[in-house]
Coordinates of C-alpha atoms in Angstrom, one line a residue:
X1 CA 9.0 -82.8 77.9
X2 CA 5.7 -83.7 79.7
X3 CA 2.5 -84.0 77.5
X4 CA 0.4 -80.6 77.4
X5 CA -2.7 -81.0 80.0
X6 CA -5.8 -82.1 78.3
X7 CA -7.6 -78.8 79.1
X8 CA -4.9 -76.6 77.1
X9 CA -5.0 -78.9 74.4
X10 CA -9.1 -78.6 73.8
X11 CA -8.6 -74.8 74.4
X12 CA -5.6 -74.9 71.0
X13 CA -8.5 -76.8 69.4
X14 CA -11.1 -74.6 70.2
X15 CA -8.7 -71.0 69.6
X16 CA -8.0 -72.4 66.2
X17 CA -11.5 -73.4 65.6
X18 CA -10.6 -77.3 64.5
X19 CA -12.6 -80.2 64.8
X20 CA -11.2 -83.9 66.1
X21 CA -11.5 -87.7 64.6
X22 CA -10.0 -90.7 63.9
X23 CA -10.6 -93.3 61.4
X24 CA -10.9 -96.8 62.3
X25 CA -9.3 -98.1 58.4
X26 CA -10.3 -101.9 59.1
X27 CA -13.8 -100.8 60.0
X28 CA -14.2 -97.5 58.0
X29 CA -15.5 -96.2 61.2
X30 CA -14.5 -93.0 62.8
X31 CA -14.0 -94.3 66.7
X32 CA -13.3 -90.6 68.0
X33 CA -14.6 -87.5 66.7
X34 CA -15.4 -83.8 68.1
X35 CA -18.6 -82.0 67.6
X36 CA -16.8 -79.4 66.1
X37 CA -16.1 -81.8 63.4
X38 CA -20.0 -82.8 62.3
X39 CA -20.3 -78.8 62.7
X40 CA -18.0 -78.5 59.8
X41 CA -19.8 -80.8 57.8
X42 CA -22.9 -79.0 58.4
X43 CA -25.0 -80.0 61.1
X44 CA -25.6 -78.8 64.9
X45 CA -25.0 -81.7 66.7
X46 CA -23.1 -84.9 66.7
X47 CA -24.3 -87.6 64.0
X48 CA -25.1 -91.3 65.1
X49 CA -22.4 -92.8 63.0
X50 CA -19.1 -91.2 60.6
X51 CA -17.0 -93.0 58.1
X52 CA -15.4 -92.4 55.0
X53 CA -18.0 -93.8 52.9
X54 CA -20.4 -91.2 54.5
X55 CA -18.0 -88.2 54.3
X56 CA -17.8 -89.1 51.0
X57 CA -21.3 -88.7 50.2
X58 CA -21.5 -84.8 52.0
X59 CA -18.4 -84.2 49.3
X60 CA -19.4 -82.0 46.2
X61 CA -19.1 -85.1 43.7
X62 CA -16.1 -83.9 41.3
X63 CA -13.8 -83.4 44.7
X64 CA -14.4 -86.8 46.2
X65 CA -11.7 -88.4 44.8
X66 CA -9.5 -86.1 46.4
X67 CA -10.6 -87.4 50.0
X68 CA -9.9 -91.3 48.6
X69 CA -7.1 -90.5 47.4
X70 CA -5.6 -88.7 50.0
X71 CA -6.4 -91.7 52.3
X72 CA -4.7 -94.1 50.2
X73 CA -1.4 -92.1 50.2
X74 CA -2.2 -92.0 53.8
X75 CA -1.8 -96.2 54.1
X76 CA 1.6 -96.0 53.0
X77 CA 3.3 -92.2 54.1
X78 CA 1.6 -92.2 56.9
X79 CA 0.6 -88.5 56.2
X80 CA -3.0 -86.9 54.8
X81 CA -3.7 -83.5 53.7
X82 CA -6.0 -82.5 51.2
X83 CA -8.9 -79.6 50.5
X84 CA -12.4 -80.4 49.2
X85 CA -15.4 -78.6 48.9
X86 CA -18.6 -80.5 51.2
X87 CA -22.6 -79.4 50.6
X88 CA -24.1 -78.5 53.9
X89 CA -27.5 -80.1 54.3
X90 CA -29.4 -76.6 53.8
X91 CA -27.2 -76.7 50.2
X92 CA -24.7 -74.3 50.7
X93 CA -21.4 -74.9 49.6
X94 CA -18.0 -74.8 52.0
X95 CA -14.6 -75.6 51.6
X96 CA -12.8 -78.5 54.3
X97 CA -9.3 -79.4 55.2
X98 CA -8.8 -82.5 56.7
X99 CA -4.6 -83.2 58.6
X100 CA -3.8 -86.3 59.6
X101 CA -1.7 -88.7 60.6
X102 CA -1.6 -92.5 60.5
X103 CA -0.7 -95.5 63.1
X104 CA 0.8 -99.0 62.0
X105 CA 1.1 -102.3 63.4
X106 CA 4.3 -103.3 64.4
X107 CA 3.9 -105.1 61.2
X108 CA 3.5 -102.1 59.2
X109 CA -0.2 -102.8 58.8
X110 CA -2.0 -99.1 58.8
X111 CA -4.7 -98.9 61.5
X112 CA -5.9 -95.8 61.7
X113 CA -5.9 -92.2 60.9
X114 CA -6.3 -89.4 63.4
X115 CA -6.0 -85.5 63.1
X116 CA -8.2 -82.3 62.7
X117 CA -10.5 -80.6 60.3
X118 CA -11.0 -77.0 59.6
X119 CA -13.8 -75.2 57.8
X120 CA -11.3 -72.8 55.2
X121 CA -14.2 -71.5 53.4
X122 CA -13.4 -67.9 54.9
X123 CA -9.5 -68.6 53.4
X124 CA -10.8 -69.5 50.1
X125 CA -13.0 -66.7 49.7
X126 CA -10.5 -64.3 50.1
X127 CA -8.2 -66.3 47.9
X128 CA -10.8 -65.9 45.3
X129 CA -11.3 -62.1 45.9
X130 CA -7.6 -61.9 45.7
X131 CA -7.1 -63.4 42.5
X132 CA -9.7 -61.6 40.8
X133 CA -8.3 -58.1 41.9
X134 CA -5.3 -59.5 40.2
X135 CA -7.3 -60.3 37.2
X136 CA -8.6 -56.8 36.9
X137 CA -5.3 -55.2 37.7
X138 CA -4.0 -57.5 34.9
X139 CA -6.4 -56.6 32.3
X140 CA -6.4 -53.2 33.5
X141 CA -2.6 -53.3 32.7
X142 CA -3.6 -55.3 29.4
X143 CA -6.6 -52.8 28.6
X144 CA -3.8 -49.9 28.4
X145 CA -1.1 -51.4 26.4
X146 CA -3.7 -52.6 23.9
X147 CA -5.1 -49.0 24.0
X148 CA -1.9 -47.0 23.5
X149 CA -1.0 -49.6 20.4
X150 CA -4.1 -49.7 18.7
X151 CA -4.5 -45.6 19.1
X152 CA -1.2 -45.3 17.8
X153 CA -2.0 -47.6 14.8
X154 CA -5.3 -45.7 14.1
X155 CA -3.4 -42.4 14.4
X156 CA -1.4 -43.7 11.5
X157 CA -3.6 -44.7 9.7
X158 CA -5.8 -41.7 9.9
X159 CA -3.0 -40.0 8.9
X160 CA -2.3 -42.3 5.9
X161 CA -6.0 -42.1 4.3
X162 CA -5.6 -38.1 4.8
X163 CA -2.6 -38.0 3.0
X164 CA -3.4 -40.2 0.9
X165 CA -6.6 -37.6 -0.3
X166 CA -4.9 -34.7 0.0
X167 CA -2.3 -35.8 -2.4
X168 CA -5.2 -37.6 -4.9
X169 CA -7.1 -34.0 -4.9
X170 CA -3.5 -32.2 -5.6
X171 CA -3.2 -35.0 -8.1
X172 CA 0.3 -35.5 -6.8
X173 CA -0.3 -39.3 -7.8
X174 CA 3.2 -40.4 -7.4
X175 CA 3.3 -40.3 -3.6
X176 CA 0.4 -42.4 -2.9
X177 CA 1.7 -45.8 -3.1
X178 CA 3.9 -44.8 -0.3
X179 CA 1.5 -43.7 1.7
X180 CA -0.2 -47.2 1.0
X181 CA 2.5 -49.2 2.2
X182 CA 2.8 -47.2 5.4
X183 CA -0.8 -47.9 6.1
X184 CA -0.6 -51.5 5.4
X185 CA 2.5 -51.5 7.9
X186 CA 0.0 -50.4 10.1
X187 CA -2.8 -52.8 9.3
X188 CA 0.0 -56.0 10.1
X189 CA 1.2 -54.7 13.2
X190 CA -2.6 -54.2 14.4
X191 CA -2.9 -58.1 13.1
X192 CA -0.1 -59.4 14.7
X193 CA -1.3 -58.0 18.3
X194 CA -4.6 -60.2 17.7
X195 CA -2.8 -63.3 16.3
X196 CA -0.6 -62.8 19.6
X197 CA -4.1 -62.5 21.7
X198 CA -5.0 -65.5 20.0
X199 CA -2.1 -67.6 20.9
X200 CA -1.6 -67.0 24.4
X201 CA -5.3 -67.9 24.9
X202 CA -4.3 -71.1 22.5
X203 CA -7.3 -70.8 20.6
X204 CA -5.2 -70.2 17.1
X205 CA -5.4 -73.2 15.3
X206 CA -2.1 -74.6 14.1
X207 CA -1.3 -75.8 10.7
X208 CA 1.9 -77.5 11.3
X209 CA 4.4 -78.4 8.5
X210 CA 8.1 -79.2 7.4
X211 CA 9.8 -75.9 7.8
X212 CA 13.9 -75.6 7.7
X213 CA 15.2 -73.8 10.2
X214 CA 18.3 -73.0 8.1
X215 CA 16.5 -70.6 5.7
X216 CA 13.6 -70.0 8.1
X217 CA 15.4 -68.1 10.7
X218 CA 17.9 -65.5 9.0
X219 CA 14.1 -64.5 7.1
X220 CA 12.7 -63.7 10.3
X221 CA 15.6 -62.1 11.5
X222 CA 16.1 -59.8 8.6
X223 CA 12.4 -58.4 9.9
X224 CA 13.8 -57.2 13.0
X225 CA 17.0 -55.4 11.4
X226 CA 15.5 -52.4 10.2
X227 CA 14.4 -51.5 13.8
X228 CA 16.9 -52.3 15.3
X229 CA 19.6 -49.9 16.4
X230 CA 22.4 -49.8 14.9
X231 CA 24.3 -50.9 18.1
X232 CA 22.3 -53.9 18.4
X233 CA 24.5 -56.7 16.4
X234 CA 21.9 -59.8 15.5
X235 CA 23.8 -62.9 14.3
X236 CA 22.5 -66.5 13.7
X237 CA 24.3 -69.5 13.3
X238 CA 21.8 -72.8 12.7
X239 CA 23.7 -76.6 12.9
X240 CA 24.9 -78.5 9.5
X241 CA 22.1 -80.5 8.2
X242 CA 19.5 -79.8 10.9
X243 CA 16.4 -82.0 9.9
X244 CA 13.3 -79.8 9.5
X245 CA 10.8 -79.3 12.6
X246 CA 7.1 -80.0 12.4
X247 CA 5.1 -76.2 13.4
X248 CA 3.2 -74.0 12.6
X249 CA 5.0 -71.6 10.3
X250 CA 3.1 -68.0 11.0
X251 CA 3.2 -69.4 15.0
X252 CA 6.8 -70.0 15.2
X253 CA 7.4 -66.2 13.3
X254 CA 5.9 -64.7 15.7
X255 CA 7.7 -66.5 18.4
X256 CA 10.7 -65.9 17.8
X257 CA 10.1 -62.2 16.7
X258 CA 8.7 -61.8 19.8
X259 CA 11.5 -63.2 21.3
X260 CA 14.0 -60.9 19.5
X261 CA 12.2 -58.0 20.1
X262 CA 12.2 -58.6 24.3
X263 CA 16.3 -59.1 23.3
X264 CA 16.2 -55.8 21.3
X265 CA 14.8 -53.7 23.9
X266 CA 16.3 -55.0 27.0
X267 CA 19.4 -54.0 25.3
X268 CA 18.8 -50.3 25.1
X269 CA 22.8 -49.7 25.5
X270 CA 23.7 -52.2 22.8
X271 CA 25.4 -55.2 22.4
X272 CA 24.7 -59.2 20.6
X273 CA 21.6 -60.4 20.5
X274 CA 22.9 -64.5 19.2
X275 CA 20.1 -66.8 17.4
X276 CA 21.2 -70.6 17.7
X277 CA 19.5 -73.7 16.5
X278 CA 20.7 -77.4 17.2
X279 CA 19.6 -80.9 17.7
X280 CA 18.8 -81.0 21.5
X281 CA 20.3 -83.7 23.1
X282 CA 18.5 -86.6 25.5
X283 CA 15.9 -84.6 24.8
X284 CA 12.5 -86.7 25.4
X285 CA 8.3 -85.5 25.7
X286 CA 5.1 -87.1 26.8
X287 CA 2.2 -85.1 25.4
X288 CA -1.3 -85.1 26.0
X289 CA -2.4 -87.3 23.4
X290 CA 0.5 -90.0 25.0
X291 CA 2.5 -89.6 21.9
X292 CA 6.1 -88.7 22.4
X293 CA 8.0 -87.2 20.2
X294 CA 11.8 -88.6 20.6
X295 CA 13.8 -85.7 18.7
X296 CA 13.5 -81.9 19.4
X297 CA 15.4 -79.3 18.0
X298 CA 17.0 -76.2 20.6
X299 CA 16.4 -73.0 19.6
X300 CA 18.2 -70.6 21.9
X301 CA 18.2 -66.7 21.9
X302 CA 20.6 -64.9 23.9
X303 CA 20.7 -61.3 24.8
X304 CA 23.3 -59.3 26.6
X305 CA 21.1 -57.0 28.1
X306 CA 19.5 -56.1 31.3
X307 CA 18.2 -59.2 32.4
X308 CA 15.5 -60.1 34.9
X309 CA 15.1 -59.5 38.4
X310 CA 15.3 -63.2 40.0
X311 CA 12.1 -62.8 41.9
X312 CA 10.5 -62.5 38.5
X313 CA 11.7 -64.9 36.6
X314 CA 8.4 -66.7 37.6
X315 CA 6.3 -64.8 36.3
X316 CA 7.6 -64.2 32.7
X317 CA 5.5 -66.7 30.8
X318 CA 2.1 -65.5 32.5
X319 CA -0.1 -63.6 30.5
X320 CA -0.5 -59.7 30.6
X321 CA 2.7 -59.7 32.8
X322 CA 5.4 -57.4 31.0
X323 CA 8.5 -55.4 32.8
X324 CA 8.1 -52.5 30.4
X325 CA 6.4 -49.5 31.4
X326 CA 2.4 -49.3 31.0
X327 CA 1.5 -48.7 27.2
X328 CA 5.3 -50.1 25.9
X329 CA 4.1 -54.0 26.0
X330 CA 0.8 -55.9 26.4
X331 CA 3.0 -58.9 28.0
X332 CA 1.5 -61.3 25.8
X333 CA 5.1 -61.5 23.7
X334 CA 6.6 -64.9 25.6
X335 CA 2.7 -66.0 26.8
X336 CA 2.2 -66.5 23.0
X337 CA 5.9 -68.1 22.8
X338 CA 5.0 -70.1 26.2
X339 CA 1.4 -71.3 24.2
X340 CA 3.2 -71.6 20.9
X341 CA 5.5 -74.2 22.2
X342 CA 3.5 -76.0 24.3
X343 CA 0.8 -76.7 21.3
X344 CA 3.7 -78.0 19.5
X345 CA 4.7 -80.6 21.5
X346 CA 7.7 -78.9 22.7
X347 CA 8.5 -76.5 25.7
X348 CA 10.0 -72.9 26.5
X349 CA 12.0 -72.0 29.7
X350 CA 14.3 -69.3 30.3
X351 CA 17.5 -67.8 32.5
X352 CA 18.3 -64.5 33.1
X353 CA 20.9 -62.6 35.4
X354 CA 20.6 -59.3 36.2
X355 CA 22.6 -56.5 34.4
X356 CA 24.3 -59.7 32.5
X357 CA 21.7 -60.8 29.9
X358 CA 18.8 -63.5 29.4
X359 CA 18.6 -67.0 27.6
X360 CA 15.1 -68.2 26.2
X361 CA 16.1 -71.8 25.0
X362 CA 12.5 -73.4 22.8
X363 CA 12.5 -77.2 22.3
X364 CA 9.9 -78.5 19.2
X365 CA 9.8 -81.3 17.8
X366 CA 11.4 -82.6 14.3
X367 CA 9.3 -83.3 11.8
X368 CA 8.6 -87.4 11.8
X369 CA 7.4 -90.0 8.8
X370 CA 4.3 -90.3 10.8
X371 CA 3.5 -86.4 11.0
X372 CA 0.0 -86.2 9.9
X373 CA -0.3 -84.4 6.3
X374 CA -3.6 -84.4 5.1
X375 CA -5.0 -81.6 7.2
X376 CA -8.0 -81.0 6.2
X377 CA -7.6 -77.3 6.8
X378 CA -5.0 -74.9 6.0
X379 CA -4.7 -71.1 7.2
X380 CA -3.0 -68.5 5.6
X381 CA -1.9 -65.6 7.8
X382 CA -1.3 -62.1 6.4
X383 CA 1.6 -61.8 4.4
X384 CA 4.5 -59.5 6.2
X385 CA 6.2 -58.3 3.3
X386 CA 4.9 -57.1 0.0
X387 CA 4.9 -59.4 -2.4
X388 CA 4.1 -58.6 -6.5
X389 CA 0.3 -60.0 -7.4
X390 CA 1.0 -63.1 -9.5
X391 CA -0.4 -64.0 -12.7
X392 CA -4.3 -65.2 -11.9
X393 CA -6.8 -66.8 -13.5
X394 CA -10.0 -64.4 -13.8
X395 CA -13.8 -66.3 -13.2
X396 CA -17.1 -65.7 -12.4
X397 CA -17.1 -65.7 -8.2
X398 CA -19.8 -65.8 -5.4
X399 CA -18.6 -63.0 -2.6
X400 CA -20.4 -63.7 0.9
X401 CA -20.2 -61.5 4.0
X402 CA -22.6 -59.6 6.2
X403 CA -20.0 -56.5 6.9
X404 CA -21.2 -54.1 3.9
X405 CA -18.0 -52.4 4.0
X406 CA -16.0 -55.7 4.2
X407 CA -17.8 -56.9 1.5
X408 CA -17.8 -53.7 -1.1
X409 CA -13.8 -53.3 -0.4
X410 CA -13.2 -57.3 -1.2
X411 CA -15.5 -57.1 -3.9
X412 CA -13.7 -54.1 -5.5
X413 CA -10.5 -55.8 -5.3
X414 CA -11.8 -59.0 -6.7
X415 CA -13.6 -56.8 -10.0
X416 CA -9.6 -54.9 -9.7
X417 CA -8.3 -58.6 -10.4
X418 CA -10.6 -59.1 -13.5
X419 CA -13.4 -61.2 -11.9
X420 CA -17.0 -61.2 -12.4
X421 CA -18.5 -60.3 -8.5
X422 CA -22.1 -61.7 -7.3
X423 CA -22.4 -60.6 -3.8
X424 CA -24.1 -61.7 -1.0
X425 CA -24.8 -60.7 2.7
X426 CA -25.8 -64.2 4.7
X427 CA -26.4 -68.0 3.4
X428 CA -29.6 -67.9 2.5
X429 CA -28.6 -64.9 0.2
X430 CA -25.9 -67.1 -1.3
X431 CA -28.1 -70.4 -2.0
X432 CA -30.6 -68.3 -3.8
X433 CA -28.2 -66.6 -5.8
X434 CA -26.5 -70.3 -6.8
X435 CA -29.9 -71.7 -7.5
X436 CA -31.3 -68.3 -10.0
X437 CA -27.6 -68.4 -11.8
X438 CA -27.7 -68.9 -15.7
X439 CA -23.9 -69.8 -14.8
X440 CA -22.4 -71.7 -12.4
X441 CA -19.6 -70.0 -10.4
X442 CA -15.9 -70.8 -10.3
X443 CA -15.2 -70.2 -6.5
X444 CA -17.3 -69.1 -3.7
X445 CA -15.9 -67.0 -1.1
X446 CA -17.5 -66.6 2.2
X447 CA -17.2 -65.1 5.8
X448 CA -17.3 -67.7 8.4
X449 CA -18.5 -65.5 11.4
X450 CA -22.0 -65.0 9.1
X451 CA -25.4 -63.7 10.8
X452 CA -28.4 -65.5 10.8
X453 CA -28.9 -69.7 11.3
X454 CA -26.2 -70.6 9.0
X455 CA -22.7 -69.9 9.5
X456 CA -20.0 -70.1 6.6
X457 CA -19.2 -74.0 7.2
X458 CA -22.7 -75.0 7.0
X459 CA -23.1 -72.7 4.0
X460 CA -19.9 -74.6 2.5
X461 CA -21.3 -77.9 2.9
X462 CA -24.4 -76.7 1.5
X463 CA -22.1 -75.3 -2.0
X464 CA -21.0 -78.6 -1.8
X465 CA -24.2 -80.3 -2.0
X466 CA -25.7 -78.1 -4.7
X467 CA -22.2 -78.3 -7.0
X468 CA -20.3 -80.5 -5.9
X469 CA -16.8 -79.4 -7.6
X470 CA -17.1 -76.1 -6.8
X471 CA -14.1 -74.7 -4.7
X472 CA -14.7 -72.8 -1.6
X473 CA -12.6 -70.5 0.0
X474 CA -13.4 -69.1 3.9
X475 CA -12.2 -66.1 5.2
X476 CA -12.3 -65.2 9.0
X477 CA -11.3 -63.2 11.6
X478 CA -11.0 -65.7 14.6
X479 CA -10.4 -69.6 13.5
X480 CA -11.3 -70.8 16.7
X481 CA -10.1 -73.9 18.0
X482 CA -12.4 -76.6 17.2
X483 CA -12.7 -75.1 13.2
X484 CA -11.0 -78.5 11.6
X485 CA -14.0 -80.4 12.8
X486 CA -16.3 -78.2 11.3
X487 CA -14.5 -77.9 8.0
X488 CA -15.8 -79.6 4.4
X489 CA -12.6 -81.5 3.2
X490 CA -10.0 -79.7 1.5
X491 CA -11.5 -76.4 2.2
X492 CA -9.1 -73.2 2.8
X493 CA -9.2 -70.9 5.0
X494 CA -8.4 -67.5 4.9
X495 CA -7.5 -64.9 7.8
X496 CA -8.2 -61.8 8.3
X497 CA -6.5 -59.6 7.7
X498 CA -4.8 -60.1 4.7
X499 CA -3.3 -57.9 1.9
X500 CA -4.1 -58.5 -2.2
X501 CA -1.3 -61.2 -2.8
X502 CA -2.3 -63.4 0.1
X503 CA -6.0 -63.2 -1.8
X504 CA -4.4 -64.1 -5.1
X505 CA -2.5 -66.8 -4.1
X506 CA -5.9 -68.1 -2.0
X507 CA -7.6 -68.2 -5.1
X508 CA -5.2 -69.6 -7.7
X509 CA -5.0 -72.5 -5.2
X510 CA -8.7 -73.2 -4.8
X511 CA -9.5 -73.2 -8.8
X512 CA -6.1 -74.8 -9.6

């Protein structure tokens, strides 16, 4: 075929709007170039003299090592194509594509590279416009799931506190502590949809440990049997001898309930829902930090329900994406399991067919000689059964939190217990109550998330410094990420929300 006439070819450019050039590489001198191309970089008419080290300095500074490194693939596929943002001289910000080719020697020496350059700025905007209607439909989506569960948990417990007075004033005593427990149902389902928030952002600290998967797992599982219906058959059959895996214990729950609850209701018609653990095999991870952990355990759940559509099998892990209607999930169930596993060291995929069932198969890690044990923080999460308050020693304790309400409710449960209450509502509060004490106090417990120029950690230190044995135990409602690092050594942490046991067992552990 005869080469297209020059004309049609500078029309193309033109139509699509493209600039020309070619890169001398032995020179770093652009020996052809179009003025469409110096109008992309910003100015109205062609510049004395182009190379890469000048294009480089019109780049926006964190994007240049895109250009230099799509030049040095370019020496050796013979191919360039990259996207960058460039700063116009009157400052103004615009995105560039550069496409390229590249000529050898007969020796295989590169030469040169020549191609086009388009000014995508128009592309990326809409990109950008696009994505964040997808954010808003997302939390939109998000926004009304979390609204129908959190109404329906506030309906119940509405319900529960009327009851609950109603039957006090009819001094029908005898009903109340069932009204109770169905309230504090309540209260652990509405914790467990933050804790889930909390993981798929990853910004739940993890306190991982030695946990046996042979005992672990039927526990968990025995959560989900009493909702289950009574079609739904939920068996579990862990390996002989499996060595324990290093996790976070309340993360790793909630994983894998969230993961047999997805099983549970896409099998609305019945069927197995099987729970498998084994030593994964060739099973090898490079993490972040460049540690690799060499031996994984497989956990696999396997459902025999409806499956999932093939075109959305890519979307499953992404946050606020669900398949159930609106206000039936927040899709933040396999997010959190995605998140869970990745912060672990490990990894989550999954396979599904359609009207045949899906697979979720989670790899994490075993736990090691060298797995680090003297975290200096540990979090206790909300107990999810009831347990009986254990025996507990009764002292003299310093209360500190700037909710009144939180603080009168923990400081009637801690007077319940047989301790002696001083309250406070910020750290400055609490250091003048430690200095104009007669008697020193057994344990201070304190908010984090505290108002005014001292926060809970600083106040801890501060404790420290003014008695130095004194335990301290924190309470919060959000961790946060970087809390370890803020953190006096061997100071507990507590989160919210938690029920009486949880507190009694916080506080025989700090004064024992």
């Amino acid at each position: 075929m005869d080469a297209l006439p020059t004309h049609l070819l500078q029309l193309a450019l033109q139509s699509a709007d493209l600039g020309v050039w070619m890169l001398d590489l032995e020179r770093d001198q652009e020996v052809l170039r179009s003025l469409r191309h110096d109008q992309i970089f910003g100015y109205e008419t062609l510049q004395p003299q182009w190379g890469l080290e000048i294009a480089l300095t019109h780049i926006v500074e964190e994007d240049r090592h895109i250009l230099t490194d799509a030049f040095e693939r370019a020496r050796t596929d013979g191919s360039l194509s990259c996207e960058f943002r460039v700063r116009w001289p009157d400052g103004s910000i615009h995105w560039v594509s550069p496409l390229g080719r590249t000529e050898f020697s007969e020796g295989g020496i590169p030469l040169r590279v020549s191609g086009v350059v388009a000014d995508i700025t128009v592309r990326k905007q809409m990109e950008a416009e696009s994505l964040q209607r997808s954010k808003m439909a997302a939390i939109g989506e998000l926004t009304a799931g979390m609204a129908h569960d959190f109404n329906n948990i506030l309906q119940g417990l509405g319900v529960s506190f009327e009851l609950i007075s109603n039957l006090a004033r009819s001094g029908r005593f005898s009903a109340v502590p069932e009204r109770a427990r169905l309230g504090q149902e309540l209260v652990q389902r509405a914790a467990m949809i933050t804790h889930r928030l909390l993981a798929f952002s990853r910004r739940s600290p993890l306190t991982p440990c030695a946990l046996d998967l042979a005992s672990r797992l039927p526990d968990i599982v025995s959560l989900l049997r009493p909702t289950a219906e009574h079609h739904v058959n939920v068996t579990v059959w862990v390996s002989p001898n499996l060595p324990a895996i290093h996790v976070d214990s309340a993360q790793f729950e909630a994983a894998i309930l969230n993961l047999l609850v997805n099983a549970r209701d896409a099998s609305p018609r019945g069927g197995n829902i099987e729970v498998t653990a084994q030593q994964a095999q060739d099973m090898t991870l490079a993490l972040d930090d460049d540690k690799t952990y060499q031996s994984f355990a497989l956990i696999e759940v396997m459902d025999q329900g409806s499956g999932i559509p093939l075109e959305q099998l890519d979307q499953v892990f992404e946050p606020f994406f669900t398949t159930k209607p609106i206000g039936a999930g927040t899709g933040l169930g396999l997010s959190q399991v995605y998140g869970f596993a990745n912060q672990s060291g490990g990894k989550v995929d999954l396979d599904s067919v359609l009207g045949v069932g899906t697979r979720v198969r989670m790899w994490l890690p075993f736990e090691s000689s060298d797995s680090s044990t003297d975290a200096v923080v540990e979090t206790l999460s909300p107990s999810l059964e009831q347990s009986s308050v254990i025996d507990k020693p009764t002292g003299r304790i310093l209360l500190v939190d700037d909710e009144f309400e939180v603080r009168e409710t923990m400081a009637t449960w801690l007077k319940q217990l047989g301790h002696e209450v001083i309250v406070a509502s910020d750290a400055s509060g609490a250091l003048e109550r430690m200095r104009e004490a007669a008697e020193s106090f057994d344990l201070m417990i304190s908010d984090i998330g505290l108002t005014g120029p001292m926060d809970g950690c600083e106040l801890a230190y501060q404790c420290r410094v003014l008695y130095d044995d004194m335990p301290v135990l924190l309470v919060t409602g959000y961790a946060g990420d970087d809390l370890e690092k803020r953190l006096p050594p061997d100071t507990l942490v507590l989160v919210k929300p938690f029920d009486m046991p949880t507190l009694v067992a916080a506080i025989a552990k700090c004064v024992t």
